[in-house]
Tab-separated table of C-alpha atoms and ligand atoms in Angstrom:
chain	number	residue	atom	x	y	z
A	1372	MET	CA	-11.036	-99.690	70.401
A	1373	ARG	CA	-10.552	-97.415	73.398
A	1374	ILE	CA	-7.258	-95.630	73.042
A	1375	SER	CA	-5.259	-93.049	74.958
A	1376	VAL	CA	-2.450	-91.004	73.449
A	1377	ILE	CA	0.019	-89.548	75.955
A	1378	GLY	CA	1.592	-86.354	74.610
A	1379	CYS	CA	-0.236	-84.121	72.121
A	1380	GLY	CA	2.671	-82.467	70.318
A	1381	TYR	CA	3.178	-82.937	66.608
A	1382	LEU	CA	3.165	-86.709	66.710
A	1383	GLY	CA	0.551	-87.170	69.431
A	1384	ALA	CA	-2.017	-84.663	68.157
A	1385	VAL	CA	-1.880	-86.138	64.655
A	1386	HIS	CA	-1.944	-89.691	65.993
A	1387	ALA	CA	-4.916	-89.027	68.299
A	1388	ALA	CA	-6.950	-87.370	65.525
A	1389	SER	CA	-6.034	-90.092	63.027
A	1390	MET	CA	-6.991	-92.888	65.453
A	1391	ALA	CA	-10.379	-91.207	65.975
A	1392	LYS	CA	-10.768	-90.896	62.211
A	1393	LEU	CA	-10.260	-94.673	62.017
A	1394	GLY	CA	-13.260	-95.094	64.321
A	1395	HIS	CA	-11.518	-95.620	67.665
A	1396	ASP	CA	-12.550	-93.812	70.871
A	1397	VAL	CA	-9.596	-91.636	71.776
A	1398	VAL	CA	-8.453	-89.500	74.675
A	1399	GLY	CA	-5.360	-87.349	74.198
A	1400	ILE	CA	-3.405	-86.345	77.312
A	1401	ASP	CA	-1.041	-83.395	77.534
A	1402	VAL	CA	0.475	-81.441	80.425
A	1403	ASP	CA	-0.133	-78.100	78.672
A	1404	PRO	CA	-3.688	-76.842	79.460
A	1405	ALA	CA	-3.611	-74.256	76.637
A	1406	ARG	CA	-2.751	-76.927	74.087
A	1407	VAL	CA	-5.465	-79.246	75.406
A	1408	GLU	CA	-8.017	-76.456	75.192
A	1409	THR	CA	-7.003	-75.537	71.632
A	1410	LEU	CA	-7.212	-79.143	70.484
A	1411	ALA	CA	-10.547	-79.623	72.224
A	1412	ARG	CA	-11.897	-76.634	70.275
A	1413	GLY	CA	-10.944	-78.398	67.063
A	1414	ILE	CA	-7.989	-76.141	66.303
A	1415	ALA	CA	-4.531	-77.471	65.424
A	1416	PRO	CA	-1.919	-75.802	67.676
A	1417	PHE	CA	0.584	-75.803	64.754
A	1418	PHE	CA	0.299	-75.674	60.982
A	1419	GLU	CA	-0.369	-79.105	59.562
A	1420	PRO	CA	-2.564	-79.361	56.476
A	1421	GLY	CA	-5.908	-81.051	57.269
A	1422	LEU	CA	-5.397	-81.401	61.032
A	1423	SER	CA	-7.960	-78.815	62.169
A	1424	GLU	CA	-10.527	-80.320	59.789
A	1425	LEU	CA	-9.794	-83.785	61.146
A	1426	LEU	CA	-10.119	-82.625	64.773
A	1427	VAL	CA	-13.568	-81.276	63.960
A	1428	GLU	CA	-14.622	-84.264	61.861
A	1429	ALA	CA	-13.642	-86.778	64.564
A	1430	ARG	CA	-14.904	-84.673	67.475
A	1431	ASP	CA	-17.484	-87.258	68.681
A	1432	ARG	CA	-14.806	-89.873	69.293
A	1433	LEU	CA	-12.017	-87.579	70.433
A	1434	ARG	CA	-11.390	-85.711	73.650
A	1435	PHE	CA	-8.382	-84.133	75.303
A	1436	SER	CA	-7.432	-83.774	78.948
A	1437	VAL	CA	-4.617	-82.732	81.267
A	1438	ASP	CA	-5.732	-85.399	83.724
A	1439	MET	CA	-3.852	-88.667	83.324
A	1440	GLY	CA	-6.731	-90.383	85.128
A	1441	ALA	CA	-8.740	-89.968	81.908
A	1442	VAL	CA	-6.776	-92.891	80.407
A	1443	ARG	CA	-8.616	-95.308	82.728
A	1444	ASP	CA	-11.317	-96.090	80.152
A	1445	ALA	CA	-8.740	-97.048	77.540
A	1446	ASP	CA	-6.939	-100.363	77.239
A	1447	LEU	CA	-4.412	-99.305	74.617
A	1448	HIS	CA	-2.064	-96.425	75.418
A	1449	PHE	CA	0.248	-94.772	72.907
A	1450	ILE	CA	3.304	-92.905	74.205
A	1451	ALA	CA	3.853	-90.005	71.807
A	1452	VAL	CA	5.896	-87.501	73.814
A	1453	GLY	CA	8.960	-85.688	72.471
A	1454	THR	CA	12.562	-86.828	72.888
A	1455	PRO	CA	14.536	-83.633	72.174
A	1456	GLN	CA	18.317	-83.354	72.195
A	1457	GLN	CA	19.771	-82.686	75.649
A	1458	PRO	CA	20.995	-79.098	75.927
A	1459	ASP	CA	24.574	-80.055	76.829
A	1460	SER	CA	25.122	-83.255	74.847
A	1461	ASN	CA	24.158	-85.128	71.687
A	1462	ALA	CA	22.031	-87.613	73.604
A	1463	ALA	CA	18.227	-87.729	73.566
A	1464	ASP	CA	16.452	-86.323	76.597
A	1465	LEU	CA	14.121	-89.057	77.865
A	1466	ARG	CA	12.563	-87.095	80.703
A	1467	TYR	CA	9.176	-86.813	78.961
A	1468	VAL	CA	9.060	-90.535	78.178
A	1469	GLU	CA	9.902	-91.342	81.795
A	1470	ALA	CA	7.266	-88.876	83.038
A	1471	ALA	CA	4.650	-90.384	80.705
A	1472	ILE	CA	5.342	-93.885	82.032
A	1473	ASP	CA	5.416	-92.642	85.650
A	1474	GLY	CA	2.048	-90.962	85.136
A	1475	LEU	CA	0.521	-93.906	83.319
A	1476	LEU	CA	1.568	-96.754	85.629
A	1477	PRO	CA	-0.980	-96.092	88.420
A	1478	HIS	CA	-3.805	-96.191	85.863
A	1479	LEU	CA	-2.849	-99.347	83.985
A	1480	SER	CA	-4.833	-102.560	84.344
A	1481	ALA	CA	-3.734	-106.136	83.699
A	1482	GLY	CA	-4.037	-106.873	79.994
A	1483	ASP	CA	-3.563	-103.257	78.842
A	1484	LEU	CA	-1.119	-102.650	76.016
A	1485	VAL	CA	1.268	-99.680	76.145
A	1486	VAL	CA	2.670	-98.798	72.720
A	1487	GLY	CA	5.703	-96.542	72.366
A	1488	LYS	CA	5.766	-94.299	69.300
A	1489	SER	CA	8.405	-91.794	70.403
A	1490	THR	CA	11.909	-92.018	68.920
A	1491	VAL	CA	14.094	-93.471	71.677
A	1492	PRO	CA	17.649	-94.751	72.080
A	1493	VAL	CA	17.874	-98.478	71.446
A	1494	GLY	CA	17.425	-100.362	74.710
A	1495	THR	CA	14.773	-98.020	76.116
A	1496	ALA	CA	11.789	-100.283	75.364
A	1497	ALA	CA	13.294	-103.302	77.103
A	1498	ARG	CA	13.897	-101.195	80.193
A	1499	LEU	CA	10.400	-99.677	80.195
A	1500	ALA	CA	8.773	-103.070	79.557
A	1501	GLU	CA	9.927	-104.245	82.996
A	1502	ARG	CA	8.206	-101.306	84.670
A	1503	VAL	CA	5.018	-101.750	82.666
A	1504	ALA	CA	4.995	-105.485	83.497
A	1505	THR	CA	4.672	-104.714	87.233
A	1506	THR	CA	1.042	-103.699	86.561
A	1507	GLY	CA	0.198	-106.771	84.492
A	1508	ALA	CA	0.188	-104.640	81.317
A	1509	ARG	CA	2.503	-105.194	78.311
A	1510	LEU	CA	4.640	-102.992	76.085
A	1511	ALA	CA	5.157	-102.863	72.326
A	1512	TRP	CA	7.212	-100.370	70.267
A	1513	ASN	CA	5.668	-99.032	67.086
A	1514	PRO	CA	7.794	-96.202	65.693
A	1515	GLU	CA	6.265	-93.421	63.598
A	1516	PHE	CA	7.676	-92.195	60.310
A	1517	LEU	CA	5.482	-89.184	59.701
A	1518	ARG	CA	6.724	-86.205	57.740
A	1519	GLU	CA	5.513	-82.748	58.698
A	1520	GLY	CA	3.151	-81.457	56.031
A	1521	PHE	CA	2.054	-85.028	55.216
A	1522	ALA	CA	1.564	-86.193	58.775
A	1523	ILE	CA	-2.072	-87.314	58.492
A	1524	ASN	CA	-1.564	-89.240	55.300
A	1525	ASP	CA	1.637	-90.803	56.678
A	1526	THR	CA	-0.318	-91.935	59.761
A	1527	LEU	CA	-3.394	-93.253	57.941
A	1528	SER	CA	-1.498	-94.771	54.999
A	1529	PRO	CA	2.043	-95.460	56.204
A	1530	ASP	CA	4.794	-96.905	53.959
A	1531	ARG	CA	5.248	-99.669	56.511
A	1532	LEU	CA	4.218	-100.695	60.009
A	1533	VAL	CA	6.825	-101.893	62.457
A	1534	TYR	CA	5.836	-103.687	65.663
A	1535	GLY	CA	8.558	-104.324	68.220
A	1536	ILE	CA	7.155	-106.854	70.683
A	1537	ALA	CA	8.274	-108.863	73.701
A	1538	PRO	CA	9.217	-112.448	72.773
A	1539	GLY	CA	6.054	-114.389	71.957
A	1540	ASP	CA	3.630	-111.526	72.609
A	1541	GLU	CA	1.321	-112.451	69.734
A	1542	ALA	CA	-1.557	-110.775	71.584
A	1543	ALA	CA	0.150	-107.393	71.016
A	1544	VAL	CA	0.313	-108.135	67.282
A	1545	THR	CA	-3.406	-108.906	67.231
A	1546	VAL	CA	-4.222	-105.622	69.002
A	1547	LEU	CA	-2.030	-103.527	66.694
A	1548	ASP	CA	-3.426	-105.288	63.627
A	1549	GLU	CA	-6.883	-104.277	64.790
A	1550	VAL	CA	-5.776	-100.648	65.252
A	1551	TYR	CA	-4.281	-100.478	61.769
A	1552	ALA	CA	-6.761	-102.853	60.095
A	1553	GLY	CA	-7.494	-100.432	57.232
A	1554	ALA	CA	-3.863	-99.882	56.280
A	1555	ILE	CA	-3.069	-103.597	56.526
A	1556	LYS	CA	-6.051	-104.431	54.328
A	1557	GLY	CA	-4.761	-101.848	51.862
A	1558	GLY	CA	-1.483	-103.748	51.581
A	1559	THR	CA	0.804	-101.786	53.945
A	1560	PRO	CA	3.776	-104.050	54.716
A	1561	ARG	CA	4.098	-104.947	58.398
A	1562	ILE	CA	7.257	-106.103	60.104
A	1563	VAL	CA	6.962	-107.838	63.463
A	1564	THR	CA	10.250	-107.818	65.304
A	1565	ASP	CA	11.960	-107.374	68.682
A	1566	TYR	CA	12.174	-104.115	70.629
A	1567	ALA	CA	15.751	-103.269	69.653
A	1568	THR	CA	15.150	-103.692	65.937
A	1569	ALA	CA	11.974	-101.600	66.061
A	1570	GLU	CA	13.788	-98.806	67.888
A	1571	LEU	CA	16.668	-98.962	65.420
A	1572	VAL	CA	14.438	-98.908	62.317
A	1573	LYS	CA	13.433	-95.355	63.114
A	1574	VAL	CA	16.889	-93.898	63.719
A	1575	ALA	CA	18.427	-95.920	60.891
A	1576	ALA	CA	15.831	-94.514	58.457
A	1577	ASN	CA	16.519	-90.950	59.566
A	1578	ALA	CA	20.295	-91.500	59.504
A	1579	PHE	CA	20.007	-92.811	55.940
A	1580	LEU	CA	17.913	-89.832	54.795
A	1581	ALA	CA	20.296	-87.365	56.446
A	1582	THR	CA	23.256	-89.120	54.828
A	1583	LYS	CA	21.620	-88.948	51.409
A	1584	ILE	CA	21.078	-85.191	51.768
A	1585	SER	CA	24.603	-84.590	53.046
A	1586	PHE	CA	26.035	-86.756	50.272
A	1587	ILE	CA	24.546	-84.502	47.600
A	1588	ASN	CA	25.567	-81.417	49.571
A	1589	ALA	CA	29.147	-82.735	49.667
A	1590	MET	CA	28.880	-83.052	45.881
A	1591	ALA	CA	27.694	-79.433	45.847
A	1592	GLU	CA	30.934	-78.423	47.557
A	1593	ILE	CA	32.887	-80.234	44.840
A	1594	ALA	CA	30.687	-78.652	42.173
A	1595	GLU	CA	31.440	-75.211	43.599
A	1596	ALA	CA	35.187	-75.900	43.316
A	1597	THR	CA	34.936	-77.162	39.735
A	1598	GLY	CA	32.154	-75.182	38.059
A	1599	ALA	CA	29.907	-78.265	37.811
A	1600	ASP	CA	26.130	-78.168	38.393
A	1601	VAL	CA	24.954	-80.275	41.352
A	1602	THR	CA	21.290	-80.263	40.290
A	1603	GLN	CA	22.149	-81.851	36.937
A	1604	LEU	CA	24.460	-84.251	38.742
A	1605	ALA	CA	21.571	-85.252	41.057
A	1606	ASP	CA	19.229	-85.726	38.085
A	1607	ALA	CA	21.776	-87.886	36.329
A	1608	ILE	CA	22.664	-90.161	39.251
A	1609	GLY	CA	19.031	-90.195	40.400
A	1610	HIS	CA	18.013	-91.996	37.209
A	1611	ASP	CA	19.816	-95.040	38.556
A	1612	PRO	CA	16.976	-96.820	40.391
A	1613	ARG	CA	19.491	-98.097	42.957
A	1614	ILE	CA	20.138	-94.470	43.911
A	1615	GLY	CA	16.804	-92.721	43.211
A	1616	ARG	CA	16.251	-88.972	42.841
A	1617	ARG	CA	14.300	-88.362	46.066
A	1618	PHE	CA	16.178	-86.665	48.941
A	1619	LEU	CA	18.935	-85.619	46.539
A	1620	ASN	CA	17.999	-81.936	46.506
A	1621	ALA	CA	21.179	-80.023	47.258
A	1622	GLY	CA	20.879	-76.738	49.101
A	1623	LEU	CA	20.818	-75.518	52.668
A	1624	GLY	CA	20.382	-79.022	54.010
A	1625	PHE	CA	18.237	-80.617	56.654
A	1626	GLY	CA	16.737	-79.203	59.826
A	1627	GLY	CA	13.552	-79.690	61.817
A	1628	GLY	CA	12.647	-81.521	64.974
A	1629	CYS	CA	13.811	-84.963	63.835
A	1630	LEU	CA	16.754	-85.495	61.491
A	1631	PRO	CA	19.395	-83.372	63.290
A	1632	LYS	CA	18.616	-84.566	66.815
A	1633	ASP	CA	18.038	-88.163	65.763
A	1634	ILE	CA	21.459	-88.571	64.124
A	1635	ARG	CA	23.109	-86.968	67.145
A	1636	GLY	CA	21.160	-89.131	69.585
A	1637	PHE	CA	22.073	-92.206	67.542
A	1638	MET	CA	25.791	-91.333	67.754
A	1639	ALA	CA	25.524	-90.761	71.498
A	1640	ARG	CA	23.874	-94.156	71.989
A	1641	ALA	CA	26.469	-95.901	69.810
A	1642	GLU	CA	29.163	-94.411	71.999
A	1643	GLU	CA	27.481	-95.760	75.142
A	1644	LEU	CA	27.335	-99.162	73.467
A	1645	GLY	CA	31.067	-99.015	72.589
A	1646	VAL	CA	30.382	-99.002	68.829
A	1647	ASP	CA	30.885	-95.305	68.135
A	1648	GLN	CA	33.151	-96.074	65.155
A	1649	ALA	CA	30.189	-97.605	63.336
A	1650	LEU	CA	28.494	-94.214	63.262
A	1651	SER	CA	31.451	-91.843	63.108
A	1652	PHE	CA	30.407	-90.995	59.530
A	1653	LEU	CA	27.292	-89.342	60.972
A	1654	SER	CA	29.384	-86.596	62.552
A	1655	GLU	CA	30.612	-85.842	59.018
A	1656	VAL	CA	27.005	-85.885	57.792
A	1657	ASP	CA	26.175	-83.332	60.494
A	1658	ALA	CA	29.243	-81.206	59.676
A	1659	ILE	CA	28.527	-81.131	55.918
A	1660	ASN	CA	24.972	-80.103	56.718
A	1661	LEU	CA	26.017	-77.210	58.963
A	1662	ARG	CA	28.709	-76.051	56.488
A	1663	ARG	CA	25.983	-75.283	53.931
A	1664	ARG	CA	24.587	-72.636	56.241
A	1665	SER	CA	27.952	-70.820	56.488
A	1666	ARG	CA	28.418	-71.147	52.733
A	1667	MET	CA	25.067	-69.422	52.234
A	1668	VAL	CA	26.178	-66.517	54.415
A	1669	ASP	CA	29.535	-66.375	52.537
A	1670	LEU	CA	27.745	-66.263	49.168
A	1671	THR	CA	25.465	-63.475	50.377
A	1672	ARG	CA	28.396	-61.456	51.711
A	1673	GLU	CA	30.314	-61.916	48.446
A	1674	SER	CA	27.259	-60.942	46.404
A	1675	VAL	CA	26.842	-57.610	48.196
A	1676	GLY	CA	30.472	-56.559	47.796
A	1677	GLY	CA	32.361	-58.252	50.629
A	1678	SER	CA	30.668	-56.940	53.774
A	1679	LEU	CA	27.168	-57.392	55.177
A	1680	GLU	CA	27.466	-54.398	57.505
A	1681	GLY	CA	24.484	-52.095	56.951
A	1682	LYS	CA	23.173	-54.054	53.944
A	1683	ASN	CA	19.451	-54.675	53.547
A	1684	ILE	CA	18.889	-58.391	53.128
A	1685	ALA	CA	15.456	-59.873	52.407
A	1686	VAL	CA	15.168	-63.441	53.682
A	1687	PHE	CA	12.474	-65.504	51.959
A	1688	GLY	CA	11.622	-68.412	54.242
A	1689	LEU	CA	11.906	-69.201	57.951
A	1690	ALA	CA	10.408	-72.697	58.301
A	1691	PHE	CA	12.790	-75.670	58.112
A	1692	LYS	CA	10.888	-76.817	55.025
A	1693	PRO	CA	7.853	-75.664	53.031
A	1694	ASP	CA	4.272	-76.355	54.203
A	1695	SER	CA	5.319	-76.124	57.830
A	1696	ASP	CA	5.486	-73.426	60.509
A	1697	ASP	CA	8.196	-75.344	62.353
A	1698	VAL	CA	11.444	-73.456	62.935
A	1699	ARG	CA	13.155	-76.043	65.132
A	1700	ASP	CA	16.788	-76.237	63.950
A	1701	SER	CA	15.700	-74.409	60.805
A	1702	PRO	CA	18.538	-73.750	58.347
A	1703	ALA	CA	16.557	-70.725	57.086
A	1704	LEU	CA	16.278	-69.082	60.502
A	1705	ASP	CA	19.901	-69.919	61.261
A	1706	VAL	CA	21.055	-68.134	58.096
A	1707	ALA	CA	18.865	-65.115	58.909
A	1708	MET	CA	20.424	-64.869	62.386
A	1709	HIS	CA	23.969	-65.153	61.007
A	1710	LEU	CA	23.288	-62.358	58.517
A	1711	LEU	CA	22.006	-60.241	61.410
A	1712	ASP	CA	25.095	-61.076	63.479
A	1713	GLU	CA	27.281	-59.742	60.660
A	1714	GLY	CA	25.549	-56.378	60.793
A	1715	ALA	CA	22.998	-56.757	57.999
A	1716	HIS	CA	19.532	-55.267	58.315
A	1717	VAL	CA	17.482	-58.418	57.833
A	1718	VAL	CA	13.800	-58.443	56.883
A	1719	ALA	CA	12.449	-61.977	56.890
A	1720	THR	CA	9.187	-63.380	55.650
A	1721	ASP	CA	7.461	-66.743	55.480
A	1722	PRO	CA	3.921	-67.787	54.537
A	1723	LYS	CA	3.341	-69.620	57.852
A	1724	ALA	CA	6.326	-69.426	60.207
A	1725	ILE	CA	6.588	-65.742	61.138
A	1726	GLU	CA	4.991	-66.154	64.564
A	1727	THR	CA	6.987	-69.244	65.524
A	1728	ALA	CA	10.178	-67.518	64.327
A	1729	ARG	CA	9.344	-64.286	66.135
A	1730	SER	CA	8.916	-66.036	69.475
A	1731	LYS	CA	12.348	-67.636	69.039
A	1732	CYS	CA	14.169	-64.699	67.408
A	1733	PRO	CA	12.470	-61.409	68.344
A	1734	GLY	CA	15.509	-59.436	67.089
A	1735	LEU	CA	14.708	-60.009	63.406
A	1736	ASP	CA	12.431	-57.716	61.402
A	1737	TYR	CA	9.503	-59.548	59.868
A	1738	ALA	CA	7.452	-58.617	56.806
A	1739	PRO	CA	4.058	-60.114	55.958
A	1740	ASP	CA	4.960	-60.998	52.357
A	1741	ALA	CA	7.777	-61.253	49.846
A	1742	ALA	CA	7.089	-57.914	48.153
A	1743	THR	CA	7.260	-56.031	51.470
A	1744	ALA	CA	10.423	-57.862	52.544
A	1745	ALA	CA	12.092	-57.125	49.185
A	1746	ARG	CA	11.675	-53.358	49.426
A	1747	ASP	CA	15.113	-51.648	49.096
A	1748	ALA	CA	16.918	-54.980	49.489
A	1749	ASP	CA	20.571	-55.185	48.483
A	1750	ALA	CA	20.051	-58.934	48.107
A	1751	ILE	CA	17.263	-61.490	48.407
A	1752	VAL	CA	18.099	-64.886	49.883
A	1753	VAL	CA	15.677	-67.765	49.282
A	1754	VAL	CA	16.078	-70.235	52.121
A	1755	THR	CA	12.820	-72.248	52.184
A	1756	GLU	CA	11.386	-73.501	48.909
A	1757	TRP	CA	7.751	-72.491	49.403
A	1758	ALA	CA	5.698	-72.832	46.194
A	1759	GLN	CA	5.068	-69.075	46.144
A	1760	TYR	CA	8.817	-68.349	46.094
A	1761	LYS	CA	9.481	-70.842	43.310
A	1762	THR	CA	7.082	-68.921	41.079
A	1763	LEU	CA	8.267	-65.405	41.960
A	1764	ASP	CA	8.338	-63.026	39.017
A	1765	PRO	CA	11.813	-61.477	38.629
A	1766	HIS	CA	10.345	-58.597	36.586
A	1767	GLY	CA	7.761	-57.841	39.279
A	1768	LEU	CA	10.372	-57.757	42.065
A	1769	ALA	CA	12.960	-55.721	40.161
A	1770	PRO	CA	11.460	-52.243	40.761
A	1771	LEU	CA	11.196	-52.912	44.527
A	1772	VAL	CA	14.803	-53.818	45.302
A	1773	ALA	CA	17.908	-51.648	45.635
A	1774	ALA	CA	19.980	-54.196	43.704
A	1775	ARG	CA	18.951	-57.156	41.593
A	1776	VAL	CA	20.812	-59.813	43.557
A	1777	ILE	CA	19.262	-63.169	44.449
A	1778	ILE	CA	20.867	-66.120	46.236
A	1779	ASP	CA	18.972	-69.369	45.855
A	1780	GLY	CA	19.652	-71.505	48.920
A	1781	ARG	CA	17.302	-74.282	47.831
A	1782	ASN	CA	18.061	-74.538	44.095
A	1783	CYS	CA	14.386	-73.894	43.493
A	1784	LEU	CA	14.578	-71.065	40.949
A	1785	ASP	CA	15.413	-71.169	37.248
A	1786	PRO	CA	18.764	-69.375	36.857
A	1787	ALA	CA	18.158	-68.681	33.155
A	1788	VAL	CA	14.904	-66.838	33.867
A	1789	TRP	CA	16.422	-64.670	36.611
A	1790	ARG	CA	19.588	-63.885	34.687
A	1791	ALA	CA	17.563	-63.004	31.579
A	1792	ALA	CA	15.648	-60.500	33.736
A	1793	GLY	CA	18.914	-58.816	34.692
A	1794	TRP	CA	19.468	-60.400	38.103
A	1795	HIS	CA	22.800	-61.472	39.592
A	1796	TYR	CA	21.854	-65.079	40.471
A	1797	ARG	CA	23.937	-67.279	42.794
A	1798	ALA	CA	23.106	-70.716	44.192
A	1799	LEU	CA	24.621	-73.522	46.248
A	1800	GLY	CA	26.438	-76.028	44.041
A	1801	ARG	CA	25.525	-74.400	40.755
A	1802	PRO	CA	27.581	-72.076	38.566
B	2500	UDX	C1	11.654	-86.560	58.814
B	2500	UDX	C2	11.479	-87.951	58.178
B	2500	UDX	O1	11.303	-87.804	56.760
B	2500	UDX	C3	10.292	-88.669	58.792
B	2500	UDX	O2	10.163	-89.965	58.244
B	2500	UDX	C4	10.522	-88.760	60.309
B	2500	UDX	O3	9.451	-89.396	60.930
B	2500	UDX	C5	10.718	-87.361	60.886
B	2500	UDX	O4	11.802	-86.702	60.218
B	2500	UDX	P1	10.488	-84.181	58.539
B	2500	UDX	O5	11.346	-83.694	59.663
B	2500	UDX	O6	9.046	-83.797	58.501
B	2500	UDX	O7	10.507	-85.780	58.484
B	2500	UDX	O8	11.183	-83.632	57.216
B	2500	UDX	P2	11.664	-84.191	55.814
B	2500	UDX	O9	10.627	-83.987	54.794
B	2500	UDX	O10	12.253	-85.539	55.931
B	2500	UDX	O11	12.833	-83.126	55.525
B	2500	UDX	C6	13.907	-82.986	56.451
B	2500	UDX	C7	14.819	-81.878	56.058
B	2500	UDX	O12	15.623	-82.258	54.952
B	2500	UDX	C8	14.156	-80.558	55.655
B	2500	UDX	O13	14.866	-79.490	56.259
B	2500	UDX	C9	14.304	-80.519	54.159
B	2500	UDX	O14	14.352	-79.212	53.657
B	2500	UDX	C10	15.631	-81.242	53.963
B	2500	UDX	N1	15.793	-81.886	52.658
B	2500	UDX	C11	14.948	-82.889	52.275
B	2500	UDX	C12	16.835	-81.495	51.823
B	2500	UDX	O15	17.623	-80.601	52.162
B	2500	UDX	N2	16.986	-82.129	50.614
B	2500	UDX	C13	16.161	-83.114	50.196
B	2500	UDX	O16	16.377	-83.632	49.099
B	2500	UDX	C14	15.103	-83.500	51.060
């Protein structure tokens, strides 16, 4: 099939490359010439395992352009632009979606299918469908569920496919089935529904995941007040298959470009719809999540004697989660900045996210690796659970630091091992 993908950020770049991998002819459109050039050279503009390789592998069927006119050859157009949080409210900022549709309309032909992938407030698709219909084209909504670090696999082998279509638009189902023929043949469940349900599936899934994480972090607060161990609690309740152990890792909580802004955007939309009470629990989910970051700073302050002023703190991790260089709403970077605000001398490190963090927070000191960051530290804080931090050797680090103090913000270290090596070990939700 001949496909265009409008927007080549995280979602769009991965989607374009994956569609080409599936054998489709793809053009990716982005307004940023530098990004287009990087992608065209077969280089991923952000860290995502396998993406650069895929861009090279699929090169013959994949091109990128800043010119919207390049979509003319395609008859299927994916909208994959970002919907960030508005700077002054909880609501999603739809300006990029609107701009994508504005740019696309003059190039659409009767019979084309426009497919929204971006995460949008419920009701958006129905509104856009009217505009698309003026050209004789049609609209479907097909939300993505990709996780950073697993984005290619999540696109090629999704857990489920959701098609939100206009009433009776069976032709859209046929087109999307052809796009995803491999996954469907492999048994991927597919749900064909209306626009509103498709839009809601995405935000409901993210709201559920965020709630699960904040639930266990609320239990961590209780554990801290009672001397209980939240990781054992999670293991024990996770054995109940109705609950499940995944997404029950207590610690610094969720961040990134999706979960935080999606739950806030969902609340804002519910308020517009007059059903804000239905989602008022999400403001608690958000508050629990943010409280973990202050608790981490409190624990660090306590562990270095009550004041952070002038203390050397090594921060291990900057990305919002391992295997990513993304620092959008990163709990790790937030903690580092709070430590700095309280007068600590912070040296931060991360296997992949130093450059993205530096462009956002130039005031921090950065070290290329854990050993360099740990030099003369009064405390080490582990805030992203990268594999290399989980396997750190407490005996190897001991001679480098000024004091053997470690605060485990992701419950990813073995307290017994660190304590046996003479370290003062503290964690969130664990004695
Ligand atoms: C998420 C959704 O998983 C994905 O389906 C959606 O399309 C986009 O948003 P992503 O942002 O890549 O994906 O991150 P995810 O792996 O879900 O983790 C989100 C955050 O939750 C991270 O900061 C992570 O550290 C945190 N987390 C996750 C926990 O704190 N505890 C857990 O048990 C799991």
